[in-house]
Short mmCIF file of C-alpha atoms and ligand atoms in Angstrom, two decimals:
data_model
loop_
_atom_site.label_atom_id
_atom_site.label_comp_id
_atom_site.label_asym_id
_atom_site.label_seq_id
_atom_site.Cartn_x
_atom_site.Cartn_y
_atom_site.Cartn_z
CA UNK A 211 84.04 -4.49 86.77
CA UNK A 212 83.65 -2.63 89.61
CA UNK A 213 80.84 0.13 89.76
CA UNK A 214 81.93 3.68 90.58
CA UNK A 215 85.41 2.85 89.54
CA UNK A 216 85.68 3.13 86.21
CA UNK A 217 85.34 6.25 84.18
CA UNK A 218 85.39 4.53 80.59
CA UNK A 219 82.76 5.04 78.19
CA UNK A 220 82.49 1.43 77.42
CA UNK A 221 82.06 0.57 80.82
CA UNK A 222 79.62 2.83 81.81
CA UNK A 223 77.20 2.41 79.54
CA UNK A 224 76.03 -1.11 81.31
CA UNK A 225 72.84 -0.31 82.87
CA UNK A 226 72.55 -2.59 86.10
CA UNK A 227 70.35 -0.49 88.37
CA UNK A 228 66.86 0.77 87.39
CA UNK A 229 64.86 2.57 89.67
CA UNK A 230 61.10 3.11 88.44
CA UNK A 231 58.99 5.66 89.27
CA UNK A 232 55.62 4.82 89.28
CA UNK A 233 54.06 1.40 90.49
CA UNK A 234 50.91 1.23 89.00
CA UNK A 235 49.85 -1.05 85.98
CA UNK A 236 52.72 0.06 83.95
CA UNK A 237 55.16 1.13 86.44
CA UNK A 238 55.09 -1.96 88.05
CA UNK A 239 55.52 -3.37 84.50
CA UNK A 240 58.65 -1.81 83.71
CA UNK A 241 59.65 -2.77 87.04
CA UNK A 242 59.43 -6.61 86.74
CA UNK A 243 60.60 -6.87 82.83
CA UNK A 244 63.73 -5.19 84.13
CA UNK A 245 64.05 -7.48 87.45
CA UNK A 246 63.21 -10.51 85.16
CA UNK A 247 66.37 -9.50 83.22
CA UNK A 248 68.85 -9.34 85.59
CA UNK A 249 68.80 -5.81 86.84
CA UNK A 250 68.35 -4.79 90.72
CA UNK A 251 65.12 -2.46 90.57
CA UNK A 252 64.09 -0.12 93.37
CA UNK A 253 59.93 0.36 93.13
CA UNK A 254 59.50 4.39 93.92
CA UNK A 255 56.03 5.12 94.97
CA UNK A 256 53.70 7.77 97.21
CA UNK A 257 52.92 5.69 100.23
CA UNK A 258 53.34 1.60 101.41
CA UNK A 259 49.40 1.10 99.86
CA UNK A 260 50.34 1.59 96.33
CA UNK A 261 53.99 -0.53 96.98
CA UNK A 262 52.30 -2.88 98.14
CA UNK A 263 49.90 -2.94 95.43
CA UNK A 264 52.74 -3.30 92.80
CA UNK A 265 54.43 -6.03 94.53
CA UNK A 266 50.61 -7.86 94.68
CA UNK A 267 50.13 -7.42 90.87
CA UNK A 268 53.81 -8.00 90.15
CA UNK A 269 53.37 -11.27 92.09
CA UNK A 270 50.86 -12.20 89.71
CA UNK A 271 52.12 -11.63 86.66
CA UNK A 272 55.24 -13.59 87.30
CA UNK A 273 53.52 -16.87 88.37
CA UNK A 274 51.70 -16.50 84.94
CA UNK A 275 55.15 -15.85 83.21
CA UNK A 276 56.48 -19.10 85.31
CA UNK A 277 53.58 -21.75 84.61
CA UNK A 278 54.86 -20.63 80.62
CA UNK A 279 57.90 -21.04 80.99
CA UNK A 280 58.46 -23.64 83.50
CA UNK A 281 55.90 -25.61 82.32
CA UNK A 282 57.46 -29.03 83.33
CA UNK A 283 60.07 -27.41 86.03
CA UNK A 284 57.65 -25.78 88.70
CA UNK A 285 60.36 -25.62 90.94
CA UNK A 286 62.52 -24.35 88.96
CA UNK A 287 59.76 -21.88 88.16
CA UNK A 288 59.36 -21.19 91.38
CA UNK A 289 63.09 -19.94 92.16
CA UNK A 290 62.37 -17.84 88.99
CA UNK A 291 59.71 -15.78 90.68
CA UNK A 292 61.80 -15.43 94.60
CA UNK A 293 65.07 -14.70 92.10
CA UNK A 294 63.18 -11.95 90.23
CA UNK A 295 61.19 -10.80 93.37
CA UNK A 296 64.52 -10.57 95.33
CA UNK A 297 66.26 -8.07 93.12
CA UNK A 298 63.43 -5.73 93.23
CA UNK A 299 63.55 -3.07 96.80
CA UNK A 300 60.44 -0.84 97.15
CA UNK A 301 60.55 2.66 98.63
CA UNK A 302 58.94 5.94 98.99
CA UNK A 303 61.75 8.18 98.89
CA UNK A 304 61.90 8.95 95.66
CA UNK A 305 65.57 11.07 96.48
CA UNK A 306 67.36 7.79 97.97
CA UNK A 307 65.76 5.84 95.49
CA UNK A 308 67.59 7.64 92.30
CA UNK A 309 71.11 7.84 94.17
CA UNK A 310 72.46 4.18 92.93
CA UNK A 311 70.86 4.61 89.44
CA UNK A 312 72.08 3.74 85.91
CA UNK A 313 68.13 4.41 84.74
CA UNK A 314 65.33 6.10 86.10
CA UNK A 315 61.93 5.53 84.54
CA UNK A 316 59.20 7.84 85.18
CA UNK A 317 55.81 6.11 84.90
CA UNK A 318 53.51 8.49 87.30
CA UNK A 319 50.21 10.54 85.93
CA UNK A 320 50.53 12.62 82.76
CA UNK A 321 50.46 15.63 84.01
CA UNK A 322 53.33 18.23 82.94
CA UNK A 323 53.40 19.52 86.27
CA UNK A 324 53.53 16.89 87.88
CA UNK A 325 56.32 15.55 85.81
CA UNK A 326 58.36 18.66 85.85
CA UNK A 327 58.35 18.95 89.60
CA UNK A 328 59.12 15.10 90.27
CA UNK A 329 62.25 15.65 87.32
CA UNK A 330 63.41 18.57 89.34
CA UNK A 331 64.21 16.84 92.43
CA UNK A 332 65.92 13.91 91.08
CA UNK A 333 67.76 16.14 88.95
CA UNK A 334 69.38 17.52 92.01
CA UNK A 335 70.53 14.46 93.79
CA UNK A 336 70.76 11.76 90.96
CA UNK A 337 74.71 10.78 90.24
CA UNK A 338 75.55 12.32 86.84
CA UNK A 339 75.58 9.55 84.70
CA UNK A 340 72.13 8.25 85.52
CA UNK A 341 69.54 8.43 82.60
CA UNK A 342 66.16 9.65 82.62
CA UNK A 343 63.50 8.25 80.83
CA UNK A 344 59.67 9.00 80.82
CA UNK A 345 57.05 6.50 79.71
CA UNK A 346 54.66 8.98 78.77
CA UNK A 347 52.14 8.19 76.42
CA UNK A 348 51.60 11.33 75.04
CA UNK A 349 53.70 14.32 76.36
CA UNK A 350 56.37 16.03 74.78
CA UNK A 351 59.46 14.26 76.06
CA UNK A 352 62.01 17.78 75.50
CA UNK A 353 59.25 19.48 77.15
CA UNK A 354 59.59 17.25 80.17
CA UNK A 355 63.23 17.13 80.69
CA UNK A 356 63.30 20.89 79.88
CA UNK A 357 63.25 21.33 83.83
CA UNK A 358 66.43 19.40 84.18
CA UNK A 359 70.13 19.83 83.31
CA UNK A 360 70.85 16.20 82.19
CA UNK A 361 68.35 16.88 78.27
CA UNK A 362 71.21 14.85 76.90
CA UNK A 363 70.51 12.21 79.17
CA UNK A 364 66.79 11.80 78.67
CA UNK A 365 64.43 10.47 76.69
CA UNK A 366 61.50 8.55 76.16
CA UNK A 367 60.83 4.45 77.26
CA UNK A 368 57.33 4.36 75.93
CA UNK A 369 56.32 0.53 76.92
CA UNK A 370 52.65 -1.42 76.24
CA UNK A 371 50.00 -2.76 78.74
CA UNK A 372 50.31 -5.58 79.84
CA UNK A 373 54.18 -4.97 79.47
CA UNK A 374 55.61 -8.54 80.52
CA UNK A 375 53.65 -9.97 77.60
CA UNK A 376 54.07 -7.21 74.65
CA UNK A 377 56.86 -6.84 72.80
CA UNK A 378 56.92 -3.55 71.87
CA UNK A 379 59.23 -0.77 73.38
CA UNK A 380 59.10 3.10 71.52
CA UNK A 381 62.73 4.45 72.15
CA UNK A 382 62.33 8.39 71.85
CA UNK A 383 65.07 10.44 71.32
CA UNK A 384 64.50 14.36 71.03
CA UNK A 385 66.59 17.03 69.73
CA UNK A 386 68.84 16.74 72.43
CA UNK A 387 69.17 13.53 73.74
CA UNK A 388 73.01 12.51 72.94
CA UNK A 389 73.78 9.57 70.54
CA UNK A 390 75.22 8.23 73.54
CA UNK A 391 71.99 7.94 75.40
CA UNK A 392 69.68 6.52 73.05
CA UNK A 393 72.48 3.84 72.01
CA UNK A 394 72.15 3.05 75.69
CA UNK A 395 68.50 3.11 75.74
CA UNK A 396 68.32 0.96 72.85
CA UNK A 397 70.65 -1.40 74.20
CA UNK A 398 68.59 -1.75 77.37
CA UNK A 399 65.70 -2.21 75.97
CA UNK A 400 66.75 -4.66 73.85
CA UNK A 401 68.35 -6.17 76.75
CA UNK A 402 64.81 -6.58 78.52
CA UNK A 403 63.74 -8.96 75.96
CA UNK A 404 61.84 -6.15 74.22
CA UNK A 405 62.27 -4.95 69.93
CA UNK A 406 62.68 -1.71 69.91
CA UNK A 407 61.44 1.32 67.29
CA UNK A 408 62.77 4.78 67.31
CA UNK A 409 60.13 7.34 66.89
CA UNK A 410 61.09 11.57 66.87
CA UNK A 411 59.03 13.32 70.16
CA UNK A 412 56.02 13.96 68.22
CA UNK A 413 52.40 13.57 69.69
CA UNK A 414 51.15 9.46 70.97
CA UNK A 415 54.79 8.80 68.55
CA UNK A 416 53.81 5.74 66.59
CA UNK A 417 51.55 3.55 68.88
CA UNK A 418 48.69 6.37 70.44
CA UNK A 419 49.34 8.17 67.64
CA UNK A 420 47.30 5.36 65.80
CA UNK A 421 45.69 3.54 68.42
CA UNK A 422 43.97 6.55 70.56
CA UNK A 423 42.19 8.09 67.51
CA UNK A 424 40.65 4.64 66.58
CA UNK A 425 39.61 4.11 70.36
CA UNK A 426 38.19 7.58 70.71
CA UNK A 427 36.45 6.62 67.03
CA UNK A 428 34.96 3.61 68.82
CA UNK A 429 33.53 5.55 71.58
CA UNK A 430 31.85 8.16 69.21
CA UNK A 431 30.37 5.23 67.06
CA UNK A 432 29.01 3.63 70.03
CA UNK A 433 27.47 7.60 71.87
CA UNK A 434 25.99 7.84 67.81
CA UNK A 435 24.07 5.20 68.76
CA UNK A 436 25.64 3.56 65.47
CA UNK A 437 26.34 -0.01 66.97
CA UNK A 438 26.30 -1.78 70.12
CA UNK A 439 29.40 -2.07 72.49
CA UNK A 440 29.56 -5.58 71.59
CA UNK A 441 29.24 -5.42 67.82
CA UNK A 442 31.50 -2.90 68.11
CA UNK A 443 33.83 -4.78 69.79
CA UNK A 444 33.28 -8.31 67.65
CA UNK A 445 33.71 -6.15 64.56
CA UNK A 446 37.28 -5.20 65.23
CA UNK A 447 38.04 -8.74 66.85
CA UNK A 448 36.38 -10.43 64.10
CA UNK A 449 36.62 -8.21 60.91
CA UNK A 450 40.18 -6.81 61.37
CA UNK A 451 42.34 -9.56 63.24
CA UNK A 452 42.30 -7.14 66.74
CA UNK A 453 43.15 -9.16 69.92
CA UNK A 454 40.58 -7.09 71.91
CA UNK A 455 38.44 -5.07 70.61
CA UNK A 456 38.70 -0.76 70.64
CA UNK A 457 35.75 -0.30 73.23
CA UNK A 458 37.59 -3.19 75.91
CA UNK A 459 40.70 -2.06 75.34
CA UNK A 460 39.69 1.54 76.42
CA UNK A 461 38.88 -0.43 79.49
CA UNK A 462 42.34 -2.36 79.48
CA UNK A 463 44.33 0.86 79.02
CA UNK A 464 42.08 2.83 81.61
CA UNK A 465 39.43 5.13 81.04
CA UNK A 466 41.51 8.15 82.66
CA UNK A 467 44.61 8.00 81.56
CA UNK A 468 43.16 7.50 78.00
CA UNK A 469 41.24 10.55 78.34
CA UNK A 470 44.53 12.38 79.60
CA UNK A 471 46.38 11.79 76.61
CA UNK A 472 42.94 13.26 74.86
CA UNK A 473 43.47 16.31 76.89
CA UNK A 474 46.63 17.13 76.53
CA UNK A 475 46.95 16.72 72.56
N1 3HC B 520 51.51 -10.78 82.95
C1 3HC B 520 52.03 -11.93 82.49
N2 3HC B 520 51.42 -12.69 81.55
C2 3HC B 520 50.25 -12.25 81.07
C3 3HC B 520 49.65 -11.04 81.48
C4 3HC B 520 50.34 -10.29 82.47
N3 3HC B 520 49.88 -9.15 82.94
N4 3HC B 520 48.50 -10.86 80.79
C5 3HC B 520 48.38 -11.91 79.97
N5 3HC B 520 49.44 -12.75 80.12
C6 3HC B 520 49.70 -14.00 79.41
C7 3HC B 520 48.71 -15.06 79.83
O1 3HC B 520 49.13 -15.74 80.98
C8 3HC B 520 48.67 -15.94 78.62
O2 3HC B 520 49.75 -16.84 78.67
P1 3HC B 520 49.65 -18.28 77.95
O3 3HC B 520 49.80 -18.00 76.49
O4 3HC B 520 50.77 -19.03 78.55
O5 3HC B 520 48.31 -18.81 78.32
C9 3HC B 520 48.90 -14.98 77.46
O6 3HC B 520 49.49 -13.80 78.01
C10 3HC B 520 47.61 -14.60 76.79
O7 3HC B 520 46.70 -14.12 77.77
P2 3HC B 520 45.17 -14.60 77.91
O8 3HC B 520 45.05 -16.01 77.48
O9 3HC B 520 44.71 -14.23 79.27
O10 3HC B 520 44.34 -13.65 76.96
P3 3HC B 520 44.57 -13.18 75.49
O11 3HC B 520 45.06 -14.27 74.60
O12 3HC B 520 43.34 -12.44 75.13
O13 3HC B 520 45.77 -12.13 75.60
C11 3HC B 520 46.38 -9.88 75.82
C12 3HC B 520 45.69 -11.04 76.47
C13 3HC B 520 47.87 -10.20 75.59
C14 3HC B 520 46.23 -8.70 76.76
C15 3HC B 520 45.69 -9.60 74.42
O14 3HC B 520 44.31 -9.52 74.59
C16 3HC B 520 46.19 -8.34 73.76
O15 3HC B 520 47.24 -8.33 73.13
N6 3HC B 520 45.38 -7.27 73.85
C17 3HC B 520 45.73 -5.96 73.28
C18 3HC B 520 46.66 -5.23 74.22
C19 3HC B 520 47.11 -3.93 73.64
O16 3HC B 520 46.74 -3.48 72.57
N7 3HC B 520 47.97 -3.25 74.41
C20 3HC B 520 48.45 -1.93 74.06
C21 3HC B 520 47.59 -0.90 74.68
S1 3HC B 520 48.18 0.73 74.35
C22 3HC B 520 49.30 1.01 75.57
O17 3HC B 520 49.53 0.22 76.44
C23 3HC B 520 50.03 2.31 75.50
C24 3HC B 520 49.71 3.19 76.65
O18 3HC B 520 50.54 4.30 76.57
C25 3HC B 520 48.28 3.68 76.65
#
């Protein structure tokens, strides 16, 4: 199989080259689950600070995901990280970056504008088979790829923090994204070692929908003056089976971009 060469259906729906947008905490994420899998994975960010800052973290995360599961092979573990580290290319030109792509994923600040004006470009000089997908947490995903002229090949790759470790992916598929797409973004996802739920473009879909409300809850017990941080926290650890509890997972998610998805429902 030669890429560029073929102009069957079958054969272009392998996804091989993923080019993320985005390398903070879930951008860089998305980044290695997809190197870890095979793909080659360019790392699209604002300046050689922040790349550098998802390669650190990246780093880090995959000598965690090694000492698992190369317990007894630390050598072997150790060609795991270079192998994964080596198919991943970092840039900050976001138009070069999108040229080889099967996938892009946008993972950059929710803010519509923002979004629509970084979709707009790429539209223009991304081949016309690449995919778009937007992490969002909480924007409308037909609102986003409204600015484009590929809304049947977008939709939404909503992943979890810390993304190597949970194994959660929400596949969103709007109105118009074509059966062909979200089969592909299913099978990709599934593909990075993730299970997959569908969920329609509606509000925080399944996850935030649930999960924001009940942190937001957490902070208004705690401002009432109802309970402590901590017993707030132990409660929820303690009383309902919660890894972490509501008030340090606020912290784990980040402050802002919880109170983002706050302001824009
Ligand atoms: N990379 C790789 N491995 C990691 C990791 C990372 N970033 N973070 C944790 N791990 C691994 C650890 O190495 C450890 O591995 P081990 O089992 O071999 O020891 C394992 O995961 C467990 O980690 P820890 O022992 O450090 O700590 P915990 O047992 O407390 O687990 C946690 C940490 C997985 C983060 C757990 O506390 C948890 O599940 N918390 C809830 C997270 C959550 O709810 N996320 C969703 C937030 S909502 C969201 O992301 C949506 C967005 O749109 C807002």
């Amino acid at each position: 199989f030669v890429r560029g060469f073929s102009t069957s259906k079958a054969m272009s729906s392998t996804i091989s080259q993923v080019t993320v947008i985005g390398g903070g905490l879930m951008g860089s994420g998305i980044a290695q689950v997809a190197a870890q899998a095979g793909n080659s994975v360019v790392i699209c960010e604002v300046n050689d600070k922040a790349l550098q800052n998802a390669q650190t973290r990246i780093q880090t995360s995959l000598e965690r995901v090694a000492k698992k599961m190369y317990k007894d092979k630390p050598e072997d573990g150790k060609k795991f990280i270079s192998d994964t580290m080596g198919r991943m290319k970092l840039s900050t030109a976001v138009n070069d970056a999108v040229k080889s792509a099967d996938l892009v994923i946008e993972a950059i600040v929710e803010k519509m504008e923002v979004k629509h004006k970084l979709f707009k470009e790429i539209d223009a000089v991304a081949p016309g088979h690449t995919i778009f997908a937007s992490n969002t947490s909480s924007l409308s995903i037909k609102e986003i790829a409204s600015v484009t002229k590929r809304k049947d090949k977008f939709g939404g790759l909503h992943f979890f923090n810390p993304v190597p470790v949970m194994k959660l992916l929400e596949v969103i598929k709007t109105d118009e994204t074509s059966e062909d797409t979200y089969k592909k973004l299913l099978e990709w996802g599934k593909a990075v070692g993730k299970t997959t739920i569908t969920c329609k473009d509606t509000p925080g879909f399944v996850v935030n929908r649930l999960l924001v409300p009940y942190m937001a809850e957490a902070a208004r017990l705690y401002e009432r003056g109802d309970a402590s941080a901590r017993d707030i926290d132990t409660a929820m650890k303690l009383g309902a089976g919660y890894p972490m509890g509501p008030l340090e997972l606020l912290d784990y998610v980040g402050l802002d971009t919880t109170k983002f998805i706050l302001d824009g429902w």
